[in-house]
Tab-separated table of C-alpha atoms in Angstrom:
chain	number	residue	atom	x	y	z
A	1	MET	CA	-46.954	42.514	27.769
A	2	LEU	CA	-45.735	45.052	30.274
A	3	ALA	CA	-48.611	46.832	32.007
A	4	LYS	CA	-48.783	50.617	32.426
A	5	ARG	CA	-48.523	51.594	36.078
A	6	ILE	CA	-50.776	53.658	38.338
A	7	ILE	CA	-48.670	55.090	41.148
A	8	PRO	CA	-50.172	56.965	44.094
A	9	CYS	CA	-47.695	59.284	45.792
A	10	LEU	CA	-47.576	60.073	49.504
A	11	ASP	CA	-45.711	63.086	50.901
A	12	VAL	CA	-44.244	62.259	54.278
A	13	LYS	CA	-42.802	64.569	56.929
A	14	ASP	CA	-41.316	63.329	60.215
A	15	GLY	CA	-42.942	59.963	59.556
A	16	ARG	CA	-46.437	61.362	58.950
A	17	VAL	CA	-48.413	61.862	55.758
A	18	VAL	CA	-48.838	65.532	54.896
A	19	LYS	CA	-51.201	67.246	52.477
A	20	GLY	CA	-53.898	65.066	54.046
A	21	VAL	CA	-55.322	61.842	52.837
A	22	ASN	CA	-59.065	61.575	52.990
A	23	PHE	CA	-59.959	57.926	52.920
A	24	VAL	CA	-63.265	56.963	54.340
A	25	GLY	CA	-62.861	54.657	57.301
A	26	LEU	CA	-59.153	55.093	57.790
A	27	ARG	CA	-58.292	55.103	61.472
A	28	ASP	CA	-55.236	57.292	61.064
A	29	ALA	CA	-54.967	59.142	57.778
A	30	GLY	CA	-51.571	60.446	58.852
A	31	ASP	CA	-50.009	56.996	59.102
A	32	PRO	CA	-48.139	56.375	55.854
A	33	VAL	CA	-48.177	52.586	56.264
A	34	GLU	CA	-51.933	52.535	56.754
A	35	CYS	CA	-52.470	54.752	53.699
A	36	ALA	CA	-50.089	52.596	51.701
A	37	ARG	CA	-51.915	49.406	52.661
A	38	ARG	CA	-55.154	50.957	51.520
A	39	TYR	CA	-53.628	51.665	48.101
A	40	ASP	CA	-52.210	48.136	48.017
A	41	ALA	CA	-55.732	46.789	48.630
A	42	GLU	CA	-57.042	48.974	45.786
A	43	GLU	CA	-54.490	47.292	43.506
A	44	ALA	CA	-52.222	50.233	42.886
A	45	ASP	CA	-49.216	48.977	40.911
A	46	GLU	CA	-46.591	50.754	42.899
A	47	LEU	CA	-46.209	53.507	45.495
A	48	VAL	CA	-43.914	56.484	45.852
A	49	PHE	CA	-43.106	58.103	49.192
A	50	LEU	CA	-41.521	61.539	49.078
A	51	ASP	CA	-39.870	62.473	52.353
A	52	ILE	CA	-39.925	66.218	52.948
A	53	THR	CA	-38.501	66.022	56.470
A	54	ALA	CA	-36.175	68.918	57.151
A	55	SER	CA	-34.114	67.674	60.099
A	56	SER	CA	-31.569	64.894	59.846
A	57	ASP	CA	-32.947	63.310	63.040
A	58	GLY	CA	-36.350	63.036	61.459
A	59	ARG	CA	-34.855	61.312	58.471
A	60	ASN	CA	-34.365	58.059	60.365
A	61	THR	CA	-38.143	57.804	60.401
A	62	ILE	CA	-38.102	57.250	56.631
A	63	VAL	CA	-35.805	54.243	57.026
A	64	GLU	CA	-38.269	52.822	59.554
A	65	LEU	CA	-41.071	53.542	57.116
A	66	ALA	CA	-39.250	51.585	54.393
A	67	ARG	CA	-38.916	48.633	56.757
A	68	HIS	CA	-42.591	48.654	57.741
A	69	CYS	CA	-43.706	49.018	54.139
A	70	ALA	CA	-41.518	46.147	52.961
A	71	GLU	CA	-43.148	43.951	55.572
A	72	SER	CA	-46.738	44.980	55.038
A	73	LEU	CA	-47.081	45.788	51.323
A	74	SER	CA	-47.399	43.351	48.439
A	75	ILE	CA	-46.418	45.878	45.767
A	76	PRO	CA	-43.083	47.570	45.069
A	77	PHE	CA	-42.345	51.047	46.376
A	78	THR	CA	-39.930	53.915	45.836
A	79	ILE	CA	-38.636	56.302	48.475
A	80	GLY	CA	-37.268	59.722	47.634
A	81	GLY	CA	-36.309	62.915	49.374
A	82	GLY	CA	-33.261	63.807	51.382
A	83	VAL	CA	-30.996	61.163	49.833
A	84	ARG	CA	-27.562	62.777	49.749
A	85	THR	CA	-25.017	59.977	49.718
A	86	VAL	CA	-24.477	56.385	48.609
A	87	ALA	CA	-24.860	55.436	52.291
A	88	ASP	CA	-28.307	57.112	52.479
A	89	PHE	CA	-29.284	55.213	49.355
A	90	GLU	CA	-28.076	51.890	50.687
A	91	ARG	CA	-29.841	52.312	54.049
A	92	LEU	CA	-33.208	52.659	52.305
A	93	LEU	CA	-32.597	49.700	49.992
A	94	ARG	CA	-31.459	47.485	52.863
A	95	ALA	CA	-34.569	48.468	54.794
A	96	GLY	CA	-36.598	47.062	51.907
A	97	ALA	CA	-37.297	49.909	49.461
A	98	ASP	CA	-37.377	48.594	45.887
A	99	LYS	CA	-36.121	51.868	44.413
A	100	VAL	CA	-34.691	55.103	45.708
A	101	ALA	CA	-35.239	58.451	44.003
A	102	MET	CA	-32.626	61.186	43.892
A	103	ASN	CA	-33.215	64.805	42.922
A	104	SER	CA	-31.075	67.710	44.182
A	105	ALA	CA	-28.206	65.469	45.287
A	106	ALA	CA	-27.857	64.142	41.735
A	107	VAL	CA	-27.768	67.709	40.395
A	108	ARG	CA	-25.070	68.623	42.903
A	109	ASP	CA	-23.068	65.473	42.230
A	110	PRO	CA	-24.012	63.645	39.007
A	111	GLY	CA	-21.442	60.947	39.923
A	112	LEU	CA	-23.861	59.754	42.598
A	113	ILE	CA	-26.167	58.245	39.956
A	114	ARG	CA	-23.329	56.183	38.509
A	115	GLN	CA	-22.045	55.071	41.911
A	116	CYS	CA	-25.484	53.928	43.037
A	117	SER	CA	-26.389	52.196	39.770
A	118	GLN	CA	-23.070	50.323	39.638
A	119	ARG	CA	-23.433	49.216	43.199
A	120	PHE	CA	-27.137	48.389	43.399
A	121	GLY	CA	-28.246	48.032	39.762
A	122	THR	CA	-29.960	50.525	37.475
A	123	GLN	CA	-33.378	49.131	38.450
A	124	ALA	CA	-32.989	50.641	41.926
A	125	VAL	CA	-32.078	54.161	40.783
A	126	VAL	CA	-34.829	56.664	40.041
A	127	LEU	CA	-33.884	60.151	38.890
A	128	ALA	CA	-36.535	62.616	40.057
A	129	VAL	CA	-36.625	65.770	37.956
A	130	ASP	CA	-38.662	68.896	38.716
A	131	ALA	CA	-39.008	70.809	35.449
A	132	ARG	CA	-40.383	74.263	34.707
A	133	GLN	CA	-41.000	75.656	31.236
A	134	ILE	CA	-38.788	78.656	30.451
A	135	ALA	CA	-39.630	79.097	26.753
A	136	PRO	CA	-41.676	77.244	24.136
A	137	GLY	CA	-40.270	73.708	23.908
A	138	ARG	CA	-37.711	74.370	26.670
A	139	TRP	CA	-37.730	73.322	30.294
A	140	ASN	CA	-35.155	73.837	33.021
A	141	VAL	CA	-34.443	71.638	36.038
A	142	TYR	CA	-35.448	73.248	39.328
A	143	VAL	CA	-34.482	72.220	42.848
A	144	LYS	CA	-35.569	73.213	46.388
A	145	GLY	CA	-39.204	72.458	45.705
A	146	GLY	CA	-39.204	74.375	42.435
A	147	ARG	CA	-37.739	77.587	43.832
A	148	GLU	CA	-34.220	77.414	42.427
A	149	ASP	CA	-33.366	77.254	38.721
A	150	THR	CA	-30.283	75.083	38.168
A	151	GLY	CA	-29.895	76.331	34.580
A	152	LEU	CA	-29.833	72.695	33.386
A	153	ASP	CA	-31.951	71.812	30.368
A	154	ALA	CA	-34.407	69.163	31.561
A	155	LEU	CA	-34.183	66.976	28.442
A	156	ASP	CA	-30.359	67.072	28.466
A	157	TRP	CA	-30.438	66.201	32.145
A	158	VAL	CA	-32.676	63.137	31.781
A	159	ARG	CA	-30.434	61.918	28.926
A	160	ARG	CA	-27.307	62.390	31.042
A	161	GLY	CA	-28.992	60.798	34.047
A	162	THR	CA	-29.920	57.643	32.148
A	163	ASP	CA	-26.477	57.488	30.526
A	164	SER	CA	-25.102	57.457	34.080
A	165	GLY	CA	-27.366	54.578	35.060
A	166	ALA	CA	-30.733	55.910	36.206
A	167	GLY	CA	-33.286	53.167	35.514
A	168	GLU	CA	-36.340	55.373	35.635
A	169	ILE	CA	-37.224	59.074	35.372
A	170	LEU	CA	-39.813	60.591	37.683
A	171	LEU	CA	-40.667	63.761	35.792
A	172	THR	CA	-42.706	66.432	37.557
A	173	SER	CA	-43.960	69.532	35.820
A	174	MET	CA	-43.679	72.356	38.356
A	175	ASP	CA	-45.968	74.445	36.144
A	176	ARG	CA	-48.745	71.886	36.405
A	177	ASP	CA	-48.171	70.536	39.926
A	178	GLY	CA	-51.226	71.193	42.072
A	179	THR	CA	-53.238	72.795	39.249
A	180	GLY	CA	-55.410	69.810	38.292
A	181	LYS	CA	-55.056	70.833	34.643
A	182	GLY	CA	-53.336	67.643	33.503
A	183	TYR	CA	-49.742	66.558	32.932
A	184	ASP	CA	-47.453	68.654	30.740
A	185	ILE	CA	-47.895	66.348	27.760
A	186	GLU	CA	-45.323	68.059	25.569
A	187	LEU	CA	-42.666	67.710	28.272
A	188	THR	CA	-43.645	64.061	28.883
A	189	THR	CA	-43.554	63.217	25.171
A	190	ARG	CA	-40.163	64.857	24.680
A	191	ALA	CA	-38.677	63.046	27.681
A	192	VAL	CA	-40.060	59.679	26.506
A	193	GLN	CA	-38.395	60.275	23.129
A	194	ALA	CA	-35.135	61.288	24.801
A	195	VAL	CA	-34.536	58.132	26.872
A	196	ARG	CA	-35.072	54.350	26.736
A	197	VAL	CA	-35.973	53.879	30.391
A	198	PRO	CA	-39.526	54.371	31.698
A	199	VAL	CA	-40.679	57.944	32.304
A	200	ILE	CA	-43.225	58.453	35.070
A	201	ALA	CA	-45.425	61.489	34.401
A	202	SER	CA	-46.159	63.643	37.422
A	203	GLY	CA	-47.774	66.948	38.308
A	204	GLY	CA	-51.218	68.239	37.390
A	205	VAL	CA	-53.623	65.306	37.442
A	206	GLY	CA	-57.214	66.389	37.948
A	207	THR	CA	-59.240	63.773	36.086
A	208	LEU	CA	-58.996	60.170	34.948
A	209	ALA	CA	-58.678	61.415	31.361
A	210	HIS	CA	-55.407	63.069	32.426
A	211	LEU	CA	-54.019	59.673	33.421
A	212	GLU	CA	-54.952	58.355	29.981
A	213	GLU	CA	-53.250	61.322	28.263
A	214	GLY	CA	-50.045	60.766	30.208
A	215	LEU	CA	-49.902	57.053	29.418
A	216	LYS	CA	-50.804	57.550	25.760
A	217	ALA	CA	-47.971	60.089	25.550
A	218	GLY	CA	-45.676	57.138	26.253
A	219	ALA	CA	-45.184	57.357	30.016
A	220	GLY	CA	-44.588	53.941	31.613
A	221	GLY	CA	-46.550	55.029	34.645
A	222	VAL	CA	-48.494	57.948	36.024
A	223	LEU	CA	-48.085	59.473	39.458
A	224	ALA	CA	-51.093	60.943	41.194
A	225	ALA	CA	-51.830	62.251	44.661
A	226	GLY	CA	-54.857	64.493	45.062
A	227	ILE	CA	-57.382	62.627	42.931
A	228	PHE	CA	-56.802	59.496	44.988
A	229	HIS	CA	-56.126	60.997	48.422
A	230	PHE	CA	-59.319	62.994	48.574
A	231	GLY	CA	-61.551	60.160	47.507
A	232	GLN	CA	-62.358	61.717	44.141
A	233	HIS	CA	-61.472	58.411	42.477
A	234	SER	CA	-60.185	55.033	43.582
A	235	VAL	CA	-57.286	53.297	41.871
A	236	ARG	CA	-59.781	50.608	40.805
A	237	GLU	CA	-61.931	53.207	39.051
A	238	ALA	CA	-58.866	54.614	37.342
A	239	LYS	CA	-57.924	51.177	36.027
A	240	ALA	CA	-61.424	50.396	34.805
A	241	TYR	CA	-61.458	53.739	32.985
A	242	LEU	CA	-58.046	53.150	31.414
A	243	ARG	CA	-58.932	49.620	30.295
A	244	ALA	CA	-62.116	50.907	28.704
A	245	HIS	CA	-59.975	53.450	26.853
A	246	GLY	CA	-57.540	50.915	25.454
A	247	VAL	CA	-54.654	51.362	27.912
A	248	ALA	CA	-52.905	48.109	28.905
A	249	VAL	CA	-53.186	48.123	32.687
A	250	ARG	CA	-53.204	45.178	35.061
A	251	PRO	CA	-56.706	43.710	35.181
A	252	PRO	CA	-58.543	44.036	38.498
A	253	LEU	CA	-58.597	40.884	40.608
A	254	ALA	CA	-61.563	39.538	42.433
A	255	ALA	CA	-61.507	40.535	46.084
A	256	VAL	CA	-59.871	37.797	48.116
B	1	MET	CA	-49.199	26.215	59.404
B	2	SER	CA	-46.686	24.917	56.866
B	3	SER	CA	-43.104	25.374	57.875
B	4	VAL	CA	-40.730	26.797	55.278
B	5	GLY	CA	-37.022	27.589	55.309
B	6	VAL	CA	-35.941	30.827	53.654
B	7	ILE	CA	-32.284	30.987	52.736
B	8	ASP	CA	-30.550	34.152	53.907
B	9	SER	CA	-28.077	34.839	51.162
B	10	GLY	CA	-26.901	37.884	53.069
B	11	ILE	CA	-27.414	40.205	50.112
B	12	CYS	CA	-31.091	40.996	50.231
B	13	ASN	CA	-33.772	42.102	52.628
B	14	LEU	CA	-35.809	39.095	53.754
B	15	GLY	CA	-38.562	41.076	55.487
B	16	SER	CA	-40.723	41.267	52.421
B	17	ILE	CA	-40.616	37.588	51.399
B	18	SER	CA	-40.828	36.352	55.007
B	19	ARG	CA	-43.953	38.381	55.792
B	20	ALA	CA	-45.542	37.398	52.478
B	21	LEU	CA	-44.997	33.723	53.338
B	22	GLU	CA	-46.489	34.263	56.788
B	23	ARG	CA	-49.527	35.939	55.260
B	24	ALA	CA	-49.852	32.885	52.995
B	25	GLY	CA	-49.930	30.637	56.071
B	26	GLY	CA	-46.261	29.737	56.344
B	27	GLN	CA	-44.121	29.419	59.448
B	28	VAL	CA	-40.813	30.915	58.372
B	29	GLN	CA	-37.381	29.775	59.522
B	30	VAL	CA	-34.515	31.895	58.243
B	31	VAL	CA	-31.706	29.543	57.177
B	32	THR	CA	-28.067	30.609	57.345
B	33	THR	CA	-26.191	27.324	57.821
B	34	PRO	CA	-26.199	23.835	56.228
B	35	GLU	CA	-27.363	22.392	59.591
B	36	GLU	CA	-30.411	24.684	59.718
B	37	LEU	CA	-31.113	23.891	56.090
B	38	ALA	CA	-31.098	20.109	56.502
B	39	ILE	CA	-34.029	20.092	58.943
B	40	GLN	CA	-36.471	22.068	56.740
B	41	GLN	CA	-39.616	20.623	55.178
B	42	ARG	CA	-39.496	22.920	52.149
B	43	LEU	CA	-37.086	25.560	50.995
B	44	ILE	CA	-37.246	28.990	49.387
B	45	LEU	CA	-34.162	30.443	47.732
B	46	PRO	CA	-34.768	34.172	47.242
B	47	GLY	CA	-32.244	36.553	45.801
B	48	VAL	CA	-31.451	39.838	44.181
B	49	GLY	CA	-28.149	40.964	42.712
B	50	SER	CA	-25.801	39.288	40.270
B	51	PHE	CA	-25.346	35.560	39.569
B	52	PRO	CA	-21.712	35.378	40.768
B	53	ALA	CA	-22.479	37.377	43.936
B	54	GLY	CA	-25.375	35.012	44.646
B	55	MET	CA	-23.191	31.906	44.201
B	56	ASP	CA	-20.355	33.454	46.235
B	57	SER	CA	-22.698	34.069	49.108
B	58	LEU	CA	-24.027	30.474	49.051
B	59	GLU	CA	-20.601	28.858	48.607
B	60	SER	CA	-18.959	30.915	51.354
B	61	ARG	CA	-21.282	29.221	53.865
B	62	GLY	CA	-21.430	25.782	52.274
B	63	LEU	CA	-25.086	26.341	51.403
B	64	ASP	CA	-24.627	25.394	47.735
B	65	LYS	CA	-23.874	21.737	48.552
B	66	ALA	CA	-26.522	21.754	51.272
B	67	ILE	CA	-29.209	22.923	48.818
B	68	VAL	CA	-28.243	20.216	46.317
B	69	ALA	CA	-28.378	17.582	49.075
B	70	PHE	CA	-31.750	18.907	50.259
B	71	ALA	CA	-33.170	18.772	46.723
B	72	ALA	CA	-32.009	15.129	46.448
B	73	THR	CA	-34.342	14.213	49.334
B	74	GLY	CA	-37.311	15.097	47.099
B	75	LYS	CA	-38.621	17.887	49.334
B	76	PRO	CA	-39.944	21.012	47.568
B	77	VAL	CA	-37.467	23.742	46.574
B	78	PHE	CA	-38.539	27.104	45.112
B	79	GLY	CA	-36.107	29.652	43.671
B	80	ILE	CA	-37.307	33.225	43.279
B	81	CYS	CA	-35.838	35.783	40.846
B	82	LEU	CA	-32.055	35.384	41.133
B	83	GLY	CA	-32.809	32.299	43.235
B	84	MET	CA	-34.456	30.687	40.187
B	85	GLN	CA	-31.423	31.506	38.050
B	86	LEU	CA	-29.022	29.975	40.585
B	87	LEU	CA	-30.827	26.620	40.192
B	88	PHE	CA	-29.408	26.275	36.653
B	89	GLU	CA	-26.112	24.817	35.456
B	90	THR	CA	-24.380	28.003	34.349
B	91	GLY	CA	-24.753	31.770	34.409
B	92	GLN	CA	-23.160	34.300	32.083
B	93	GLU	CA	-23.418	37.474	34.147
B	94	PHE	CA	-19.904	38.969	34.491
B	95	GLY	CA	-18.361	35.859	32.864
B	96	LEU	CA	-19.235	32.162	32.931
B	97	ARG	CA	-20.074	30.771	36.367
B	98	LYS	CA	-21.317	27.409	37.604
B	99	GLY	CA	-24.710	27.394	39.270
B	100	LEU	CA	-26.362	24.776	41.501
B	101	GLY	CA	-27.095	22.556	38.496
B	102	LEU	CA	-30.494	21.381	39.769
B	103	ILE	CA	-32.161	22.272	36.463
B	104	PRO	CA	-30.460	21.605	33.106
B	105	GLY	CA	-29.851	24.762	31.093
B	106	ARG	CA	-28.116	28.102	31.268
B	107	VAL	CA	-28.847	31.684	32.261
B	108	ARG	CA	-28.112	34.390	29.691
B	109	ALA	CA	-28.848	38.093	29.047
B	110	ILE	CA	-32.420	38.915	28.001
B	111	LYS	CA	-32.817	39.810	24.322
B	112	ALA	CA	-35.102	42.786	24.801
B	113	GLY	CA	-34.388	44.447	21.462
B	114	GLU	CA	-35.290	48.123	21.642
B	115	LEU	CA	-36.899	47.762	25.057
B	116	ALA	CA	-35.221	48.997	28.217
B	117	VAL	CA	-33.208	46.527	30.305
B	118	PRO	CA	-33.766	45.515	33.082
B	119	HIS	CA	-37.215	44.182	32.344
B	120	MET	CA	-39.009	45.876	35.215
B	121	GLY	CA	-42.684	46.078	36.011
B	122	TRP	CA	-45.920	44.086	35.899
B	123	ASN	CA	-46.073	41.468	33.179
B	124	SER	CA	-48.300	38.465	32.568
B	125	ILE	CA	-47.354	34.795	32.545
B	126	ALA	CA	-48.803	32.233	30.122
B	127	PRO	CA	-48.915	28.691	31.562
B	128	ALA	CA	-47.170	26.090	29.392
B	129	GLN	CA	-48.295	23.038	31.396
B	130	GLU	CA	-50.314	22.252	34.468
B	131	ASP	CA	-48.729	22.392	37.893
B	132	PRO	CA	-49.984	22.727	41.469
B	133	LEU	CA	-48.020	26.001	41.726
B	134	LEU	CA	-50.227	27.563	39.024
B	135	ALA	CA	-53.531	26.438	40.571
B	136	GLY	CA	-56.110	29.150	41.157
B	137	LEU	CA	-54.409	31.896	39.155
B	138	PRO	CA	-56.638	34.116	36.990
B	139	SER	CA	-56.383	33.741	33.207
B	140	GLU	CA	-54.481	37.014	33.021
B	141	ALA	CA	-52.023	36.560	35.865
B	142	PHE	CA	-49.670	39.522	36.303
B	143	PHE	CA	-46.465	39.399	38.331
B	144	TYR	CA	-43.830	41.983	39.224
B	145	PHE	CA	-40.522	41.391	37.415
B	146	VAL	CA	-37.079	42.964	37.850
B	147	HIS	CA	-34.303	41.212	35.920
B	148	SER	CA	-31.784	41.504	33.082
B	149	PHE	CA	-31.028	37.789	32.607
B	150	VAL	CA	-33.297	34.876	31.662
B	151	CYS	CA	-33.189	31.099	32.163
B	152	GLU	CA	-33.072	28.701	29.218
B	153	PRO	CA	-34.349	25.264	30.281
B	154	ALA	CA	-35.502	22.462	27.973
B	155	SER	CA	-39.143	23.026	27.012
B	156	GLU	CA	-40.265	20.001	29.068
B	157	HIS	CA	-39.238	21.967	32.176
B	158	VAL	CA	-41.055	25.206	31.280
B	159	LEU	CA	-44.146	25.827	33.434
B	160	ALA	CA	-44.924	29.336	32.143
B	161	ARG	CA	-43.628	31.921	29.716
B	162	THR	CA	-43.542	35.725	29.598
B	163	THR	CA	-42.885	38.097	26.721
B	164	TYR	CA	-40.661	41.164	26.850
B	165	GLY	CA	-38.803	41.694	23.583
B	166	GLU	CA	-38.542	37.891	23.457
B	167	THR	CA	-40.594	35.098	24.982
B	168	PHE	CA	-38.725	33.517	27.886
B	169	CYS	CA	-39.282	30.961	30.640
B	170	SER	CA	-40.748	32.738	33.673
B	171	MET	CA	-41.617	29.627	35.700
B	172	VAL	CA	-39.714	26.343	35.707
B	173	ARG	CA	-39.920	22.854	37.214
B	174	ASN	CA	-37.609	19.877	37.327
B	175	GLY	CA	-39.231	17.334	39.630
B	176	ASN	CA	-39.407	18.813	43.147
B	177	VAL	CA	-37.372	21.897	42.171
B	178	ARG	CA	-39.245	24.939	40.886
B	179	GLY	CA	-38.463	28.549	40.106
B	180	LEU	CA	-40.222	31.845	39.354
B	181	GLN	CA	-38.452	34.753	37.658
B	182	ALA	CA	-40.872	37.311	39.133
B	183	HIS	CA	-41.223	38.445	42.753
B	184	PRO	CA	-44.281	36.776	44.324
B	185	GLU	CA	-43.860	38.910	47.455
B	186	LYS	CA	-44.411	42.036	45.305
B	187	SER	CA	-47.175	40.595	43.148
B	188	GLN	CA	-50.304	41.019	45.264
B	189	GLN	CA	-52.891	38.202	45.078
B	190	CYS	CA	-51.206	36.351	42.203
B	191	GLY	CA	-47.993	36.169	44.189
B	192	ALA	CA	-49.842	35.146	47.343
B	193	THR	CA	-51.577	32.363	45.414
B	194	VAL	CA	-48.267	30.939	44.184
B	195	LEU	CA	-46.741	31.103	47.674
B	196	ARG	CA	-49.800	29.400	49.183
B	197	ASN	CA	-49.581	26.724	46.494
B	198	PHE	CA	-45.916	26.168	47.292
B	199	LEU	CA	-46.660	25.845	51.015
B	200	GLY	CA	-49.182	23.144	50.120
B	201	LEU	CA	-46.550	20.984	48.376
B	202	ALA	CA	-45.043	18.095	50.310
């Protein structure tokens, strides 16, 4: 049966990891490939890189990153951030990314999701959605790092996005992001009910129990940054915890 | 070092599979012509994309006939993902299309029921018979899958099965020709084990 996925997320700017990664014994905690290899060794199921580079020059570094990751990782990875056109999308895929996530560009031009999914397959297209609660049971889609309300209803938007060919939804609660209080379970549950494709829960993880809550709410995978980056828990610990709590995750392998 | 030819179908990034083979002890030669293909000791046919696009890309360079001729020498051939599907007689993606015909059977859409298609993510394989390719895998061997179509060989050719909505053939063998529906290069130690096993075949 399909395993639930644990997905560490690395924020990258100008080719360097930001928001600090605190692995013991890492030579260069700012090197995204080195951080990624560490997570690969810990048997993470997948990785997400979010590029927050502002300049267009700097954005070439993310294509290089995709190439290095494809050559040195043995797990799939997604790259998101700054993808504006079909050509941007294709460059990252050709460099070896397994999936590419789109956020603001898809809001600006919903046709982009269809163009990319028709050309490269739905499996390559991730729709990243930043949602903020505006009333009980209602969430709007925000862009620009959660600063700008698009007025779109988040659940309508994920439905439209998957109808257009998005193969996965990366759903971040802006209310919970960085709080450590756990995923927005109501939002996650509603999104899982709204679409057939996997929903990845994101924003708010503080404990291993939060990962369990997200997966038991129906998410196909859970995204986490802080609890892994700062050495609070390893991916291995997270998997052992989830297995003990009845979540179908990939069993740990003996060290080779 | 075991030398291995990797067919460049021109439609996918070879960096990932090539490095994975090197990590498994292989010496990789990227193959783009029938002449380069003929001198290999063993052959990997990778691939992503659709069945007709995969066949187009092989046929446009005469690689389809070259692969069939190579397989007839008895040397090991290993198709991965779309590469496994291309080994079969026919595909049904975007209409009926002839494949390489090295393994009897057809390729058809997965019957996933209510589940999302493509079948994407980590899933386990259950061995159906013994084979050197499966040696050393843990009892719960998980691989990374991304596909919407499945192969239908005769059961004597099934090496392993996987369940997603239906139970389908995820690893196949007809003599010296084998295939894996999953991506070994994205499947950590399990994938590395299979690649190492393949490099050990002669």
